[in-house]
Amino acid sequence: MTPPVPHAAPRAASSPAAPSRPRRAASVRPAAAVATLLATFASLAQSPARAADAQPGQPAPAFTLRDVSGRTVSLADFRGRTVVLEWTNPACPFVRKHYVSGNLPALQSKYAAGGVVWLAANSTNPDHADYLAPAALAKALKDWGAAPSAVLMDPEGTAGRAYGARTTPQMGVVDAQGTIRFAGGIDDRRSANPEDVKGARNHVAAALDDLAAGRPVATESAPPYGCSVKYR
């Protein structure tokens, strides 16, 4: 016969564990997470990619900049005339597309003949490799046959940010009363291929034609495309 197995002695009752101290990290983490989120949102709100308040139907933000010859140019100088704003950067292949194809020079010349003011602005910060000094910028555009009314330097990015410029090229149309009538991409072919200009619907030309005919602008905005603006 198998001898009976002796019962194990009952365990002594353990004394109640002392309450553990709350970890400081646990109480700090939520606050730190909130602070991080707030900082992130603040950063996003100040981002140059933010569209700011410069939307179609709203007053165009005022600006005063120097052109490539050192002359002071203000948007207010052209009150009573339609103004096109073009953000440019000759190092950007999307900008090259519209100049090498002859698209932008043709638009500039055509609408200037009808009294439209065309302002090309460069918001590249001076520390970036894409930055061109005024004389070099003027030469680069001239070599492409550019014919804007003025080429403006915006090294601090104040005008670019005010208009929510995110890409080059990015366009805006301001009517004679100083109201934004179009903002966004130049056309509906989001590529850097000059051949794509041929079949594209040009939003800037359409907006200018609508304004000249006294019609409401049919397409007031379009997604901008191209290279990012190289803000400081």
CSV table of C-alpha atoms in Angstrom, one decimal:
chain,number,residue,atom,x,y,z
A,1,MET,CA,0.0,0.0,0.0
A,2,THR,CA,1.1,3.5,-0.8
A,3,PRO,CA,1.7,5.4,2.4
A,4,PRO,CA,-0.6,8.5,2.8
A,5,VAL,CA,0.8,11.8,1.6
A,6,PRO,CA,1.2,14.2,4.5
A,7,HIS,CA,-0.7,17.4,4.2
A,8,ALA,CA,1.4,20.5,3.6
A,9,ALA,CA,1.5,22.9,6.5
A,10,PRO,CA,-0.7,25.9,6.0
A,11,ARG,CA,1.2,29.0,4.9
A,12,ALA,CA,1.5,31.8,7.4
A,13,ALA,CA,-0.7,34.7,6.5
A,14,SER,CA,1.4,37.4,4.9
A,15,SER,CA,1.2,40.8,6.4
A,16,PRO,CA,-0.7,43.4,4.3
A,17,ALA,CA,1.6,45.1,1.8
A,18,ALA,CA,2.4,48.7,2.5
A,19,PRO,CA,0.6,51.0,0.0
A,20,SER,CA,2.9,51.8,-2.8
A,21,ARG,CA,3.9,55.4,-3.3
A,22,PRO,CA,2.5,56.9,-6.4
A,23,ARG,CA,5.2,57.4,-9.0
A,24,ARG,CA,5.9,61.0,-9.9
A,25,ALA,CA,6.4,60.1,-13.5
A,26,ALA,CA,2.8,58.7,-13.7
A,27,SER,CA,1.4,62.1,-12.6
A,28,VAL,CA,3.7,64.1,-14.8
A,29,ARG,CA,3.2,62.1,-18.0
A,30,PRO,CA,-0.3,63.3,-18.9
A,31,ALA,CA,0.7,66.9,-18.3
A,32,ALA,CA,3.8,66.5,-20.4
A,33,ALA,CA,1.8,64.9,-23.2
A,34,VAL,CA,-0.7,67.7,-23.2
A,35,ALA,CA,2.2,70.3,-23.3
A,36,THR,CA,3.7,68.4,-26.2
A,37,LEU,CA,0.4,68.4,-28.1
A,38,LEU,CA,-0.1,72.1,-27.5
A,39,ALA,CA,3.4,72.8,-28.7
A,40,THR,CA,2.7,70.7,-31.8
A,41,PHE,CA,-0.5,72.5,-32.6
A,42,ALA,CA,1.1,75.9,-32.0
A,43,SER,CA,3.9,74.9,-34.4
A,44,LEU,CA,1.4,73.8,-37.0
A,45,ALA,CA,-0.5,77.0,-36.6
A,46,GLN,CA,2.6,79.0,-37.3
A,47,SER,CA,3.7,76.8,-40.2
A,48,PRO,CA,4.3,78.5,-43.5
A,49,ALA,CA,2.2,75.8,-45.1
A,50,ARG,CA,-0.9,77.1,-43.2
A,51,ALA,CA,-3.3,78.8,-45.6
A,52,ALA,CA,-3.6,81.8,-43.3
A,53,ASP,CA,-6.6,84.1,-43.9
A,54,ALA,CA,-5.8,84.9,-47.5
A,55,GLN,CA,-8.8,83.1,-49.1
A,56,PRO,CA,-10.9,83.9,-52.2
A,57,GLY,CA,-13.5,86.5,-51.3
A,58,GLN,CA,-11.3,88.1,-48.6
A,59,PRO,CA,-9.2,91.2,-48.7
A,60,ALA,CA,-5.7,90.7,-50.0
A,61,PRO,CA,-3.1,91.1,-47.3
A,62,ALA,CA,-1.1,94.3,-47.7
A,63,PHE,CA,2.6,94.1,-48.3
A,64,THR,CA,5.6,96.2,-49.2
A,65,LEU,CA,8.7,94.6,-50.6
A,66,ARG,CA,11.7,95.6,-52.6
A,67,ASP,CA,12.1,94.5,-56.2
A,68,VAL,CA,15.3,93.2,-57.8
A,69,SER,CA,16.4,96.7,-58.6
A,70,GLY,CA,15.9,97.9,-55.0
A,71,ARG,CA,12.6,99.8,-55.7
A,72,THR,CA,9.9,99.7,-53.0
A,73,VAL,CA,6.7,98.0,-54.3
A,74,SER,CA,3.4,97.9,-52.4
A,75,LEU,CA,0.3,96.0,-53.3
A,76,ALA,CA,-1.6,99.3,-52.5
A,77,ASP,CA,0.3,100.9,-55.5
A,78,PHE,CA,-2.0,99.0,-57.8
A,79,ARG,CA,-5.4,99.6,-56.3
A,80,GLY,CA,-7.9,99.8,-59.1
A,81,ARG,CA,-6.1,97.2,-61.2
A,82,THR,CA,-6.1,93.4,-61.3
A,83,VAL,CA,-3.0,91.9,-59.8
A,84,VAL,CA,-1.5,88.5,-60.3
A,85,LEU,CA,0.8,87.1,-57.6
A,86,GLU,CA,3.3,84.4,-58.6
A,87,TRP,CA,5.6,82.7,-56.1
A,88,THR,CA,8.7,81.6,-57.9
A,89,ASN,CA,12.0,79.8,-57.4
A,90,PRO,CA,14.2,79.2,-60.5
A,91,ALA,CA,15.7,76.1,-58.9
A,92,CYS,CA,12.4,74.4,-58.7
A,93,PRO,CA,11.6,72.0,-61.6
A,94,PHE,CA,7.9,72.9,-61.5
A,95,VAL,CA,8.8,76.5,-62.0
A,96,ARG,CA,11.1,75.6,-64.8
A,97,LYS,CA,8.3,73.6,-66.5
A,98,HIS,CA,6.2,76.8,-66.8
A,99,TYR,CA,9.0,79.0,-68.0
A,100,VAL,CA,10.9,76.5,-70.3
A,101,SER,CA,7.5,75.7,-72.0
A,102,GLY,CA,6.9,79.4,-72.5
A,103,ASN,CA,3.7,79.2,-70.5
A,104,LEU,CA,4.4,81.8,-67.8
A,105,PRO,CA,6.1,84.3,-70.2
A,106,ALA,CA,3.1,84.1,-72.6
A,107,LEU,CA,0.6,84.6,-69.8
A,108,GLN,CA,2.6,87.6,-68.3
A,109,SER,CA,2.8,89.3,-71.7
A,110,LYS,CA,-0.8,88.6,-72.7
A,111,TYR,CA,-2.4,89.9,-69.6
A,112,ALA,CA,0.0,92.8,-69.1
A,113,ALA,CA,-1.3,94.1,-72.5
A,114,GLY,CA,-4.7,94.2,-71.0
A,115,GLY,CA,-3.6,96.2,-68.0
A,116,VAL,CA,-3.0,93.4,-65.5
A,117,VAL,CA,-0.1,93.8,-63.0
A,118,TRP,CA,2.0,90.7,-62.6
A,119,LEU,CA,4.2,90.4,-59.5
A,120,ALA,CA,6.6,87.5,-59.2
A,121,ALA,CA,7.8,87.0,-55.6
A,122,ASN,CA,10.6,84.9,-54.2
A,123,SER,CA,10.3,84.0,-50.6
A,124,THR,CA,13.4,81.8,-50.4
A,125,ASN,CA,15.4,82.5,-47.3
A,126,PRO,CA,19.0,83.7,-47.9
A,127,ASP,CA,20.6,80.8,-46.1
A,128,HIS,CA,19.1,78.2,-48.4
A,129,ALA,CA,21.0,76.8,-51.4
A,130,ASP,CA,18.1,77.8,-53.7
A,131,TYR,CA,18.4,81.5,-52.8
A,132,LEU,CA,19.4,83.9,-55.6
A,133,ALA,CA,20.6,87.4,-54.9
A,134,PRO,CA,18.4,90.0,-56.7
A,135,ALA,CA,20.6,90.4,-59.7
A,136,ALA,CA,21.0,86.7,-60.2
A,137,LEU,CA,17.2,86.2,-59.8
A,138,ALA,CA,16.5,88.9,-62.4
A,139,LYS,CA,18.9,87.3,-64.8
A,140,ALA,CA,17.5,83.8,-64.4
A,141,LEU,CA,14.0,84.9,-65.1
A,142,LYS,CA,15.1,87.2,-68.0
A,143,ASP,CA,16.9,84.3,-69.6
A,144,TRP,CA,13.6,82.4,-69.6
A,145,GLY,CA,11.9,85.3,-71.3
A,146,ALA,CA,9.9,86.3,-68.2
A,147,ALA,CA,7.9,89.5,-68.4
A,148,PRO,CA,6.4,90.2,-65.0
A,149,SER,CA,5.6,93.8,-64.0
A,150,ALA,CA,8.1,93.4,-61.1
A,151,VAL,CA,10.2,90.6,-59.4
A,152,LEU,CA,9.9,91.0,-55.6
A,153,MET,CA,12.3,89.8,-52.9
A,154,ASP,CA,10.6,88.4,-49.8
A,155,PRO,CA,13.6,87.0,-47.9
A,156,GLU,CA,11.8,87.0,-44.5
A,157,GLY,CA,8.8,85.3,-46.0
A,158,THR,CA,6.3,87.8,-44.6
A,159,ALA,CA,4.3,88.2,-47.8
A,160,GLY,CA,4.5,84.5,-48.6
A,161,ARG,CA,3.2,83.5,-45.1
A,162,ALA,CA,0.4,86.2,-45.3
A,163,TYR,CA,-0.9,84.6,-48.4
A,164,GLY,CA,-0.4,81.0,-47.3
A,165,ALA,CA,2.1,80.3,-50.1
A,166,ARG,CA,3.2,76.7,-49.8
A,167,THR,CA,4.7,75.9,-53.2
A,168,THR,CA,6.5,77.3,-56.2
A,169,PRO,CA,4.8,78.1,-58.4
A,170,GLN,CA,1.7,79.2,-56.4
A,171,MET,CA,-0.6,81.8,-57.8
A,172,GLY,CA,-3.1,84.4,-56.6
A,173,VAL,CA,-5.4,86.8,-58.4
A,174,VAL,CA,-6.5,90.1,-56.7
A,175,ASP,CA,-9.2,92.2,-58.3
A,176,ALA,CA,-9.4,95.9,-58.7
A,177,GLN,CA,-11.1,96.3,-55.3
A,178,GLY,CA,-8.3,94.5,-53.5
A,179,THR,CA,-10.2,91.2,-53.0
A,180,ILE,CA,-8.7,87.8,-53.6
A,181,ARG,CA,-10.5,86.1,-56.5
A,182,PHE,CA,-8.2,83.1,-57.0
A,183,ALA,CA,-5.6,81.2,-55.0
A,184,GLY,CA,-3.7,78.0,-55.6
A,185,GLY,CA,-2.1,76.0,-58.3
A,186,ILE,CA,-1.6,77.4,-61.8
A,187,ASP,CA,-3.3,74.5,-63.6
A,188,ASP,CA,-4.7,71.0,-63.3
A,189,ARG,CA,-1.6,69.1,-64.5
A,190,ARG,CA,0.4,68.5,-61.3
A,191,SER,CA,3.7,67.5,-62.9
A,192,ALA,CA,7.1,69.0,-63.8
A,193,ASN,CA,6.9,67.9,-67.4
A,194,PRO,CA,6.8,70.9,-69.8
A,195,GLU,CA,4.8,68.8,-72.3
A,196,ASP,CA,1.9,68.7,-69.8
A,197,VAL,CA,1.2,72.4,-70.2
A,198,LYS,CA,-0.4,71.8,-73.6
A,199,GLY,CA,-3.5,70.0,-72.4
A,200,ALA,CA,-3.8,71.7,-69.0
A,201,ARG,CA,-6.7,73.9,-67.8
A,202,ASN,CA,-5.0,77.1,-66.7
A,203,HIS,CA,-6.8,78.4,-63.6
A,204,VAL,CA,-5.1,81.8,-63.6
A,205,ALA,CA,-6.0,82.5,-67.2
A,206,ALA,CA,-9.6,81.4,-66.6
A,207,ALA,CA,-9.9,83.6,-63.5
A,208,LEU,CA,-8.5,86.6,-65.4
A,209,ASP,CA,-10.8,86.1,-68.3
A,210,ASP,CA,-13.8,85.8,-66.0
A,211,LEU,CA,-12.9,89.1,-64.3
A,212,ALA,CA,-12.3,90.9,-67.6
A,213,ALA,CA,-15.7,89.7,-68.8
A,214,GLY,CA,-17.4,90.8,-65.6
A,215,ARG,CA,-18.3,87.2,-64.6
A,216,PRO,CA,-18.0,85.6,-61.2
A,217,VAL,CA,-14.7,83.6,-61.1
A,218,ALA,CA,-15.8,80.0,-61.8
A,219,THR,CA,-12.8,78.3,-60.2
A,220,GLU,CA,-11.7,80.3,-57.1
A,221,SER,CA,-9.2,77.9,-55.7
A,222,ALA,CA,-7.1,74.9,-56.8
A,223,PRO,CA,-4.6,72.7,-54.9
A,224,PRO,CA,-1.1,74.2,-55.2
A,225,TYR,CA,1.6,71.9,-56.4
A,226,GLY,CA,5.4,72.2,-56.9
A,227,CYS,CA,8.4,72.6,-54.6
A,228,SER,CA,8.0,73.8,-51.1
A,229,VAL,CA,8.7,77.5,-50.4
A,230,LYS,CA,12.1,77.6,-48.7
A,231,TYR,CA,11.1,79.8,-45.7
A,232,ARG,CA,13.5,80.8,-43.0
